[in-house]
mmCIF file of C-alpha atoms in Angstrom:
data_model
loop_
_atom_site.group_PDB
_atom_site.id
_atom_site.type_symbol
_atom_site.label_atom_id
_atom_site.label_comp_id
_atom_site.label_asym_id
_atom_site.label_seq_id
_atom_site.Cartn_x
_atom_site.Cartn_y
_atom_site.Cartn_z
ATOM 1 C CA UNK P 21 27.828 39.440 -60.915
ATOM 2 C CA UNK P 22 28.339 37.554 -57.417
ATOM 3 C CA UNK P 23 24.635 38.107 -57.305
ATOM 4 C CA UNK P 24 24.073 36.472 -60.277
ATOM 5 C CA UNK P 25 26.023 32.981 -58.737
ATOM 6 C CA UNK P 26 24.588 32.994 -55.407
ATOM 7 C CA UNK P 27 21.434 32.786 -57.131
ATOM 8 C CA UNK P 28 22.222 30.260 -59.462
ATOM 9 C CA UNK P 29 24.192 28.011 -56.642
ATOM 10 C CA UNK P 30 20.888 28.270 -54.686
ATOM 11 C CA UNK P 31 18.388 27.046 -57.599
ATOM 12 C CA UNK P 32 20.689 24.244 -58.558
ATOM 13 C CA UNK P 33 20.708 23.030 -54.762
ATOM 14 C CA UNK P 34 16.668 23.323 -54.604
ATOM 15 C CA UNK P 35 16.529 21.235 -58.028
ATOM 16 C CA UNK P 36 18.402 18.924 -56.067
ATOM 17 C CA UNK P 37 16.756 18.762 -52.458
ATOM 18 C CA UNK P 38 13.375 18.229 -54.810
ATOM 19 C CA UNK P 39 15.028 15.773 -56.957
ATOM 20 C CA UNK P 40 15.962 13.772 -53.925
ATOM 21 C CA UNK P 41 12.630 14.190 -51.512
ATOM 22 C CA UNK P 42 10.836 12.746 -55.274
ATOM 23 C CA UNK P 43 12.980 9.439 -55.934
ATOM 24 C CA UNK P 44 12.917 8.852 -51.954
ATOM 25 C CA UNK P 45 8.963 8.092 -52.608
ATOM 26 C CA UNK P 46 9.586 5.773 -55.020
ATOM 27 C CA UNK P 47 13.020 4.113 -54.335
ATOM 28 C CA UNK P 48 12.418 0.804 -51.982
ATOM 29 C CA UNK P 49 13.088 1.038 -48.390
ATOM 30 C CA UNK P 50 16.166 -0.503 -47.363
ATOM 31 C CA UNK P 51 16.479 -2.948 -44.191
ATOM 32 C CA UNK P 52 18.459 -5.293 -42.114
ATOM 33 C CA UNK P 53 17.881 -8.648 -40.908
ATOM 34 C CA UNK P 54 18.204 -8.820 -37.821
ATOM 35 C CA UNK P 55 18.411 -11.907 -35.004
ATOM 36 C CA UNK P 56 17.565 -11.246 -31.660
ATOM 37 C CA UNK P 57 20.806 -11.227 -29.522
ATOM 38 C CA UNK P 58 22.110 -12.902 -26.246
ATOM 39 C CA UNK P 59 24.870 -12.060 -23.767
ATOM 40 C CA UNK P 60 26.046 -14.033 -21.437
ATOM 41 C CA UNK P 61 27.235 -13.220 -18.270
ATOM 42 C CA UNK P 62 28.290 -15.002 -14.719
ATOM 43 C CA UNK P 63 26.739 -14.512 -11.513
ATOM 44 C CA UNK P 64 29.678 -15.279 -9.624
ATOM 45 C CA UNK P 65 33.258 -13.945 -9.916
ATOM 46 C CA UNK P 66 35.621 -16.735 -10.980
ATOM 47 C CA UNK P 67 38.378 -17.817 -13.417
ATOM 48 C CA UNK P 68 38.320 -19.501 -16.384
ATOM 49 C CA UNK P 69 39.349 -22.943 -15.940
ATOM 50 C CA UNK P 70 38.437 -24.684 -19.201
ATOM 51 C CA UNK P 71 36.703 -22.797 -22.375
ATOM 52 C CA UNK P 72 34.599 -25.239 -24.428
ATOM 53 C CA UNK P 73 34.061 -23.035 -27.488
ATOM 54 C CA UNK P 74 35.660 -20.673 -29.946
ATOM 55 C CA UNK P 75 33.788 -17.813 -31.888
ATOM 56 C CA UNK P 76 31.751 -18.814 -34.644
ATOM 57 C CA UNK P 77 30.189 -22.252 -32.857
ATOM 58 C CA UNK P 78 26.834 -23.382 -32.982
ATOM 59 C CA UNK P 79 24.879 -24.207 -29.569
ATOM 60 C CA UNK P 80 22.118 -25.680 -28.672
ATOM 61 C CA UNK P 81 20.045 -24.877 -25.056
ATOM 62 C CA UNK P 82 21.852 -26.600 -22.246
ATOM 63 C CA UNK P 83 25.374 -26.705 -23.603
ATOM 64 C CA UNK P 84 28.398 -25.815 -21.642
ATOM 65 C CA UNK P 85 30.710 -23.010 -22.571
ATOM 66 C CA UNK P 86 33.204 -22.612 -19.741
ATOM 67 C CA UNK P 87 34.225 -23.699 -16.314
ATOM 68 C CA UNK P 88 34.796 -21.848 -13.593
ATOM 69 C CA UNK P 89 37.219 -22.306 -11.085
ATOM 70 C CA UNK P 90 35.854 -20.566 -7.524
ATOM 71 C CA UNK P 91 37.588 -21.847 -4.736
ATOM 72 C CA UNK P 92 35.445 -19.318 -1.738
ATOM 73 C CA UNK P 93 32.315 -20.685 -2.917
ATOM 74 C CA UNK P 94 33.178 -24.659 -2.746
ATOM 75 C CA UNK P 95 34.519 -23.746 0.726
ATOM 76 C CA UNK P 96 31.189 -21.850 1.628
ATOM 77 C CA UNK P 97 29.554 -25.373 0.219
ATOM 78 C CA UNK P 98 31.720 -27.534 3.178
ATOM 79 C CA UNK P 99 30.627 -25.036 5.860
ATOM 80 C CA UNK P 100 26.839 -24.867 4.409
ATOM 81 C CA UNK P 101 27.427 -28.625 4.577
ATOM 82 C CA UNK P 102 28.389 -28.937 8.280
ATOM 83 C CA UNK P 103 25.620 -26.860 9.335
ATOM 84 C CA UNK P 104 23.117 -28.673 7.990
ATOM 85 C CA UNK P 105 24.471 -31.721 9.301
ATOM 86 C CA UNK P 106 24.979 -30.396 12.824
ATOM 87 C CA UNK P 107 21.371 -28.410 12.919
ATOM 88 C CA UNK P 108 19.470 -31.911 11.434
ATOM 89 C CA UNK P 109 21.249 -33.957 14.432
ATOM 90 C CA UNK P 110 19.853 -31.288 16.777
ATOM 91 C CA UNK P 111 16.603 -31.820 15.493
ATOM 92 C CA UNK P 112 16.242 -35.362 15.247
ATOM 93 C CA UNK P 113 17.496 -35.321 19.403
ATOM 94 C CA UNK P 114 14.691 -32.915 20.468
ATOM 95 C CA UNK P 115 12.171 -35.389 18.505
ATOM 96 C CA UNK P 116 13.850 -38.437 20.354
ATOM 97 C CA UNK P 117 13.832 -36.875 23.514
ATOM 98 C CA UNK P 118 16.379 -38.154 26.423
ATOM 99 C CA UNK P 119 17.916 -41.221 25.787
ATOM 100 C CA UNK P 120 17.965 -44.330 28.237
ATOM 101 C CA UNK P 121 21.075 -43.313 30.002
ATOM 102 C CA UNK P 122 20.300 -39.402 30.141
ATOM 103 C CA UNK P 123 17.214 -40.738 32.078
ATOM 104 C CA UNK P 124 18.854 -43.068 34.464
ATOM 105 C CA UNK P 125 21.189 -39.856 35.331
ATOM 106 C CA UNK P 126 18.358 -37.364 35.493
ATOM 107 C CA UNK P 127 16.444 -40.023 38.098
ATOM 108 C CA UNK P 128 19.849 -40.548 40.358
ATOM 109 C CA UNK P 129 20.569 -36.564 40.620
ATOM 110 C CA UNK P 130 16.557 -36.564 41.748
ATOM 111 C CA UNK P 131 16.770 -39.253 44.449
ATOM 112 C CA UNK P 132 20.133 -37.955 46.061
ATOM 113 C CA UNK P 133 18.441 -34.394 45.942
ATOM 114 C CA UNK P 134 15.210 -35.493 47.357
ATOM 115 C CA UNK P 135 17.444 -37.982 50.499
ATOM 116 C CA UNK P 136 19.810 -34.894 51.125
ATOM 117 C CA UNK P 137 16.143 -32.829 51.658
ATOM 118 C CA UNK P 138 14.083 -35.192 53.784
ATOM 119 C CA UNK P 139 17.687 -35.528 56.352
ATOM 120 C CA UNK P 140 18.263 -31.621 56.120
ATOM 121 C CA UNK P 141 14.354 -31.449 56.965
ATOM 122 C CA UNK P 142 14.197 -33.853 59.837
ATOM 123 C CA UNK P 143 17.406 -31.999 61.548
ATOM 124 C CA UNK P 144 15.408 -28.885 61.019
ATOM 125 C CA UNK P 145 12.533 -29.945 62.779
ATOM 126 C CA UNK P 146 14.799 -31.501 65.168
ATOM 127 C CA UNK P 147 16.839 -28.176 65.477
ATOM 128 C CA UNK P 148 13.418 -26.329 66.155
ATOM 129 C CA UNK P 149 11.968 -27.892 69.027
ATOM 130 C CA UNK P 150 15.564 -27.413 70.806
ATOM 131 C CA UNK P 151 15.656 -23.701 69.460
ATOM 132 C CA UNK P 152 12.214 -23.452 70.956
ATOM 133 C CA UNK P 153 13.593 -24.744 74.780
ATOM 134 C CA UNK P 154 16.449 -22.362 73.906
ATOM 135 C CA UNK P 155 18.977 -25.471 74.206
ATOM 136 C CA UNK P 156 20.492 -24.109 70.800
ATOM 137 C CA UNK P 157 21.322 -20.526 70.107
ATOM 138 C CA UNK P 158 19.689 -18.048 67.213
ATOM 139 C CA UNK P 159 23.083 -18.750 65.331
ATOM 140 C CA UNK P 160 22.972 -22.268 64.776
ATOM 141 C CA UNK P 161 19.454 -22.157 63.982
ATOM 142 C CA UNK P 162 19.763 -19.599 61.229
ATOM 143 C CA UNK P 163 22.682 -21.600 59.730
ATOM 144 C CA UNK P 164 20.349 -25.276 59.779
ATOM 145 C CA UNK P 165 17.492 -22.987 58.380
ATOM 146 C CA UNK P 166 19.400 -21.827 55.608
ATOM 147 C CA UNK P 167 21.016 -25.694 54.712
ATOM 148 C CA UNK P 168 17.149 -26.196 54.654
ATOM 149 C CA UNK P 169 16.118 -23.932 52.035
ATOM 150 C CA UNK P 170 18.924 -24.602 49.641
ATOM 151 C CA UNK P 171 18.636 -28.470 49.997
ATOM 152 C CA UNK P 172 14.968 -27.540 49.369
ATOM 153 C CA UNK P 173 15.773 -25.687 46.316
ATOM 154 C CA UNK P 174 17.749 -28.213 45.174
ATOM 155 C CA UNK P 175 15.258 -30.693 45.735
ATOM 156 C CA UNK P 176 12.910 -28.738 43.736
ATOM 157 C CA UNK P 177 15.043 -28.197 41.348
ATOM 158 C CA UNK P 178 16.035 -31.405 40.473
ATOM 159 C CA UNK P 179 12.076 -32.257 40.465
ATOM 160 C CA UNK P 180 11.398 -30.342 37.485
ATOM 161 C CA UNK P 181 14.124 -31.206 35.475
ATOM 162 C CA UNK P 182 12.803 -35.174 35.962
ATOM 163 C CA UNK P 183 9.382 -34.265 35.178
ATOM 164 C CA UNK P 184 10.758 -32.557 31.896
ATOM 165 C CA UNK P 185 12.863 -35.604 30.337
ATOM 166 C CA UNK P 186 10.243 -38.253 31.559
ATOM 167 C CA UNK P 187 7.107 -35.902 30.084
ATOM 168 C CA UNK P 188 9.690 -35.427 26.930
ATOM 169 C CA UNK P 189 10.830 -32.352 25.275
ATOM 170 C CA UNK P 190 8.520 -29.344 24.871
ATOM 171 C CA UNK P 191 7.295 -28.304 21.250
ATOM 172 C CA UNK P 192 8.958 -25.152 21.703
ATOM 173 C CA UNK P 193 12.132 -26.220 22.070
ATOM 174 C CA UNK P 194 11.505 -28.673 19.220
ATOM 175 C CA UNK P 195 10.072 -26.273 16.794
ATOM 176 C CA UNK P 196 13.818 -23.996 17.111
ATOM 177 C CA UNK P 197 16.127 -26.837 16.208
ATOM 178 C CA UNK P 198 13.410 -26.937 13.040
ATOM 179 C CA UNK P 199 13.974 -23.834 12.449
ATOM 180 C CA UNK P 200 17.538 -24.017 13.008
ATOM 181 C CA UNK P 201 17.539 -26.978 10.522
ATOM 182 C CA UNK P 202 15.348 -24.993 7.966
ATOM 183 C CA UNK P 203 17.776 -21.900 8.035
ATOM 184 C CA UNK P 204 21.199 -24.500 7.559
ATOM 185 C CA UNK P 205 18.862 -26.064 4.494
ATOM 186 C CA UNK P 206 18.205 -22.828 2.817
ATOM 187 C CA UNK P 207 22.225 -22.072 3.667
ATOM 188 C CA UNK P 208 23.403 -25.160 1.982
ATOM 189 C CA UNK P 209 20.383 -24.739 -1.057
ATOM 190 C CA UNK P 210 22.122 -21.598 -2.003
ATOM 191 C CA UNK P 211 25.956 -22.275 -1.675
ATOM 192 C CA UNK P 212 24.909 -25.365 -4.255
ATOM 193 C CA UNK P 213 23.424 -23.165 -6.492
ATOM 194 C CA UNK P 214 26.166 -20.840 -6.658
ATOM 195 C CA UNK P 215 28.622 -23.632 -7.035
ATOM 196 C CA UNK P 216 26.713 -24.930 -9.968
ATOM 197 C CA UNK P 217 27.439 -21.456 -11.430
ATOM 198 C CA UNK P 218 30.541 -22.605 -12.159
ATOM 199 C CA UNK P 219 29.276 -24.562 -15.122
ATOM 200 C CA UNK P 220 28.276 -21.260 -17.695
ATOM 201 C CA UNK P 221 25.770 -23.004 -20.199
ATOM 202 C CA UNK P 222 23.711 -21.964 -23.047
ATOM 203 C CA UNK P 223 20.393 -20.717 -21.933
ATOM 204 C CA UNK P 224 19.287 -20.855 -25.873
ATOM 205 C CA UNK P 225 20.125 -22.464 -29.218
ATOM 206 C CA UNK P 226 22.619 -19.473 -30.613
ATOM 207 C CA UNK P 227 25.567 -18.729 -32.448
ATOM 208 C CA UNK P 228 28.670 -17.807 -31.003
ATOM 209 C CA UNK P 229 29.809 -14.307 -31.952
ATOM 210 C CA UNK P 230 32.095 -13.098 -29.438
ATOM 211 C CA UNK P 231 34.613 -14.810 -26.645
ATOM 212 C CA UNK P 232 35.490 -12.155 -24.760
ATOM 213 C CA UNK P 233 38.110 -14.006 -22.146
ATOM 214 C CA UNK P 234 40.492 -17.025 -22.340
ATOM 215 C CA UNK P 235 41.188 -19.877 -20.235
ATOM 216 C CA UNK P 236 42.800 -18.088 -17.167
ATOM 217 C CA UNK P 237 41.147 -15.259 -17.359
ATOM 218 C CA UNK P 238 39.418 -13.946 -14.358
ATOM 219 C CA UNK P 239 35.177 -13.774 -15.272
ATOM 220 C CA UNK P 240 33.658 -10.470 -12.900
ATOM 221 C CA UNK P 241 30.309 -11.073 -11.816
ATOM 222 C CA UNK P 242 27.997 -9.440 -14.348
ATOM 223 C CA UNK P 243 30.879 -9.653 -16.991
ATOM 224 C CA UNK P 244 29.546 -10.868 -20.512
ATOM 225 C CA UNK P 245 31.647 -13.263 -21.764
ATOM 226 C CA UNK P 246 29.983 -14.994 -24.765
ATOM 227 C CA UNK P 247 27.669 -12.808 -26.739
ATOM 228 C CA UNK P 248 25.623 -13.509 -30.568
ATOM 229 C CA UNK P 249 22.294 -14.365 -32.201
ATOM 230 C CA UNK P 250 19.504 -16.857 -32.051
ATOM 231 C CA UNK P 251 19.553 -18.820 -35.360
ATOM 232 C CA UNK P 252 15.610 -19.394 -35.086
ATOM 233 C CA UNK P 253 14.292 -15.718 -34.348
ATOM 234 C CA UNK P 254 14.800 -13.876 -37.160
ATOM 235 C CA UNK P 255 13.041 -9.995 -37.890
ATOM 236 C CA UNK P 256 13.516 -7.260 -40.233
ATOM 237 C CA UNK P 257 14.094 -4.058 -39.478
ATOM 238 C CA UNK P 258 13.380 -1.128 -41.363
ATOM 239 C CA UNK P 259 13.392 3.173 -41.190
ATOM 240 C CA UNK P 260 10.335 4.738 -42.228
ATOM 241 C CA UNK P 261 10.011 8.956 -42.459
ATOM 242 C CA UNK P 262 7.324 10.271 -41.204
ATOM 243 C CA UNK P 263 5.814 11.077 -44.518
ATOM 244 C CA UNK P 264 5.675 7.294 -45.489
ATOM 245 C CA UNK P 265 4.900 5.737 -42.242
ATOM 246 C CA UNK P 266 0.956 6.195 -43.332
ATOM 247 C CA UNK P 267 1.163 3.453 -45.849
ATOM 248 C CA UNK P 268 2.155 0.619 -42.933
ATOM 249 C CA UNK P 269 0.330 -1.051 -40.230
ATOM 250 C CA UNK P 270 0.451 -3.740 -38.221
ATOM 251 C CA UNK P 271 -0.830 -7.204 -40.265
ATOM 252 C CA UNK P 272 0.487 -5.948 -43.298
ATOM 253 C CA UNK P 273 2.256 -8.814 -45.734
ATOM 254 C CA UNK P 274 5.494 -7.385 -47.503
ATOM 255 C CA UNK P 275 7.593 -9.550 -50.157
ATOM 256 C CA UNK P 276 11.242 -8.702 -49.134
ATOM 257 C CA UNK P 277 13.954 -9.094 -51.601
ATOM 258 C CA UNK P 278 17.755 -9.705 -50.766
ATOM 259 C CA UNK P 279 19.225 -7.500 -53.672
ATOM 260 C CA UNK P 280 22.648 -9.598 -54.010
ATOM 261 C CA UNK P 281 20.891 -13.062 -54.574
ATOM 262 C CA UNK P 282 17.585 -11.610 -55.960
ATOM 263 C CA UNK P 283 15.926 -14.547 -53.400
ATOM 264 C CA UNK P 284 12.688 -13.588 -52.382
ATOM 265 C CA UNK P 285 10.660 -14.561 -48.913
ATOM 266 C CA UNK P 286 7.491 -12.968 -48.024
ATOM 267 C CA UNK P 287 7.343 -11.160 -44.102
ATOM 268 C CA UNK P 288 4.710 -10.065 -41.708
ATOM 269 C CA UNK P 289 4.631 -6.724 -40.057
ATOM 270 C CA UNK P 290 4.451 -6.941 -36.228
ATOM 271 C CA UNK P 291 4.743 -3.038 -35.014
ATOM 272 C CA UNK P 292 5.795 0.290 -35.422
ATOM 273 C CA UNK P 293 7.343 2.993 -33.503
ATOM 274 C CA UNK P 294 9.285 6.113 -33.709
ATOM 275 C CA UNK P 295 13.269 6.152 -33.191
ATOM 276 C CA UNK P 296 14.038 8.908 -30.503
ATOM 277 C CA UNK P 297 18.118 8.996 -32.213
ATOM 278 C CA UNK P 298 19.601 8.970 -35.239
ATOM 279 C CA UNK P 299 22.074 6.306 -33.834
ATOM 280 C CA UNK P 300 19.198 3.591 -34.179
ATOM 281 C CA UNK P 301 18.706 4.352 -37.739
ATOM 282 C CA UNK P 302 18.662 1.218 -40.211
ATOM 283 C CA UNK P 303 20.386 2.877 -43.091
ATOM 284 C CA UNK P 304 23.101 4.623 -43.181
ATOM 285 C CA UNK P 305 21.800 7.149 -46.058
ATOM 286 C CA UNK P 306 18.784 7.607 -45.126
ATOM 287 C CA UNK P 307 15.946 9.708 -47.096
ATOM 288 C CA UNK P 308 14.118 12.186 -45.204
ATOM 289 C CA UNK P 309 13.171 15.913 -44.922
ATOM 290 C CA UNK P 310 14.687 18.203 -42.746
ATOM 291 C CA UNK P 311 12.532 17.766 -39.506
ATOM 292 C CA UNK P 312 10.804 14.518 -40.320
ATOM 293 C CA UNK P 313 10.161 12.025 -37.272
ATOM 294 C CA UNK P 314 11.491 8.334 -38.422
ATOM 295 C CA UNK P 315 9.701 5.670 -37.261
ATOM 296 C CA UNK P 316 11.008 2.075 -37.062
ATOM 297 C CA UNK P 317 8.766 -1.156 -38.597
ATOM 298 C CA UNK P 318 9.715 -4.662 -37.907
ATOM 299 C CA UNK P 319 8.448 -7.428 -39.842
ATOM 300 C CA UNK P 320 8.902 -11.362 -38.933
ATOM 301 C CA UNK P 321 9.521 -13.668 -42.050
ATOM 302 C CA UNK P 322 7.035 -15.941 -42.478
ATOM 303 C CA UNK P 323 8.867 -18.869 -42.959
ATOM 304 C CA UNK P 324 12.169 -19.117 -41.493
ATOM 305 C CA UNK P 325 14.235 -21.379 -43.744
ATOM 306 C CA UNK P 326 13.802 -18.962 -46.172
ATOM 307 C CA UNK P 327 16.075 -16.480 -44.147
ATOM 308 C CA UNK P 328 18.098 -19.527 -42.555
ATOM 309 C CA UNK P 329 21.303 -19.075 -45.289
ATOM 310 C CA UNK P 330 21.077 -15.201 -44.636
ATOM 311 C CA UNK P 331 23.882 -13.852 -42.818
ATOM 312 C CA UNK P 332 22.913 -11.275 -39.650
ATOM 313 C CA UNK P 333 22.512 -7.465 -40.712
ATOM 314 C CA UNK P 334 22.350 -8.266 -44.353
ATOM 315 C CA UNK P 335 21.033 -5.544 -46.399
ATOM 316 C CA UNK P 336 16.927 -6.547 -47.404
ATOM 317 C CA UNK P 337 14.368 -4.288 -49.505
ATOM 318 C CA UNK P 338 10.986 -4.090 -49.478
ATOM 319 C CA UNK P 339 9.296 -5.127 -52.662
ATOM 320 C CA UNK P 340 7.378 -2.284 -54.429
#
């Protein structure tokens, strides 16, 4: 007798897997229409001073949606600042070259070197001839010899550094406060642009979804903070089983209908893959066999005030 059940359980459940797999190749394919998405995130940690919208605003490209308050980068923006300034004055003086009074110093410093030299020389010669009649001894000739070659070196000395201020300053030296001055630009270029991140703006026309902080709030770098669709990109997406995803290829013109308002809008189909999970399924009862890859189709309406009143993830059919 329990024989007699099982069988009967398991012919009314094949009636029914066969029933099913039969209206699933005529029943329409249901969809969702879809807009593409944007989150928005900071690039620099700071907190919310001022929130300029509220969930469920309209934006266009360019608006602004919160200040920031980030005290270490404005101070990084007065350092940046100095250092520019100090590394452009250190260029423009080795393009001047010495001014009028460093000159007049450089040329006195030269002529007392070169007067203390020509005495120190004369004695020396002096000193020599009496050395040689042995009228002086090896001691005080050594110590006249030596006064000789550091007043010499002096001399020299202060030769060279006159020949460099009145021949001006050399390119090499004039080519590192450039590069000094190029390194304090790029310094300053970038603490501006991070302070300008305080200032989070819209980088599209979108709608508002979510506000995920409020004014006070402290905004992580990387943290999303506003997040929801682009009114003006509009697709469809759809699940396709394997056994039906013969009967669509790219090019292909669909009519979709929205069942609640019977409004029709015709749509273009733009690709077609296969879903790897059952998490990125459009339906939520989907009709498939057991084993059966789905594949994903989108479609882009053809006209987009025809989809403009629909709301995001509404429920769309394809028209047999």
């Amino acid at each position: 007798m329990m024989n007699w059940k099982k069988h009967i359980v398991l012919f009314v459940s094949l009636t029914m897997l066969i029933t099913a797999c039969g209206d699933s190749e005529t029943e329409p394919l249901q969809g969702k229409l879809k807009r593409e998405e944007i989150e928005i995130t900071t690039k620099v940690p700071g907190r919310i001073l001022k929130m300029m919208v509220q969930e469920g605003d309209v934006v266009q490209k360019g608006d602004t949606l919160a200040v920031l308050d980030i005290p270490e980068v404005e101070a990084k923006l007065r350092q940046a600042e100095g250092a520019w300034l100090s590394a452009q004055s250190q260029y423009e003086m080795a393009q001047s070259g010495a001014t009028k009074e460093e000159r007049e110093q450089v040329e006195a410093v030269f002529q007392a070197a070169k007067e203390q030299f020509e005495f120190v020389q004369k004695t020396m010669e002096r000193m020599h001839e009496m050395y040689k009649d042995s009228l002086i001894s090896s001691q005080q000739f050594d110590e006249i010899s030596a006064k000789f070659k550091g007043a010499k070196a002096q001399y020299e000395q202060a030769r060279a550094k006159r020949a460099e201020v009145m021949s001006g300053v050399r390119s090499e030296k004039i080519n590192m406060a450039k590069g000094q001055m190029e390194r304090a630009k790029g310094a300053l270029e970038e603490a501006n642009v991070a302070y300008n991140e305080r200032f989070v703006v819209a980088p599209a026309d979108m709608d508002i979804q979510t506000v995920a902080l409020e004014e006070g709030e402290l905004a992580l770098a990387g943290y999303t903070i506003f997040s929801g669709y682009q009114p003006n990109a509009p697709y469809l997406r759809f699940t396709v089983p394997e056994s039906r995803v013969g009967s669509f290829s790219t090019g292909q013109q669909f009519t979709i209908i929205q069942p609640y308002t019977n409004d029709e809008f015709t749509a273009k189909l733009v690709s077609v893959r296969q879903l790897a999970a059952y998490a990125n399924k459009t339906s939520s009862y989907p009709n498939y066999a057991m084993g059966e890859s789905i594949y994903e189709i989108k479609l882009i309406p053809d006209a987009q005030d025809k989809v403009a009143g629909i709301y995001t993830n509404t429920t769309v059919l394809i028209k047999q």
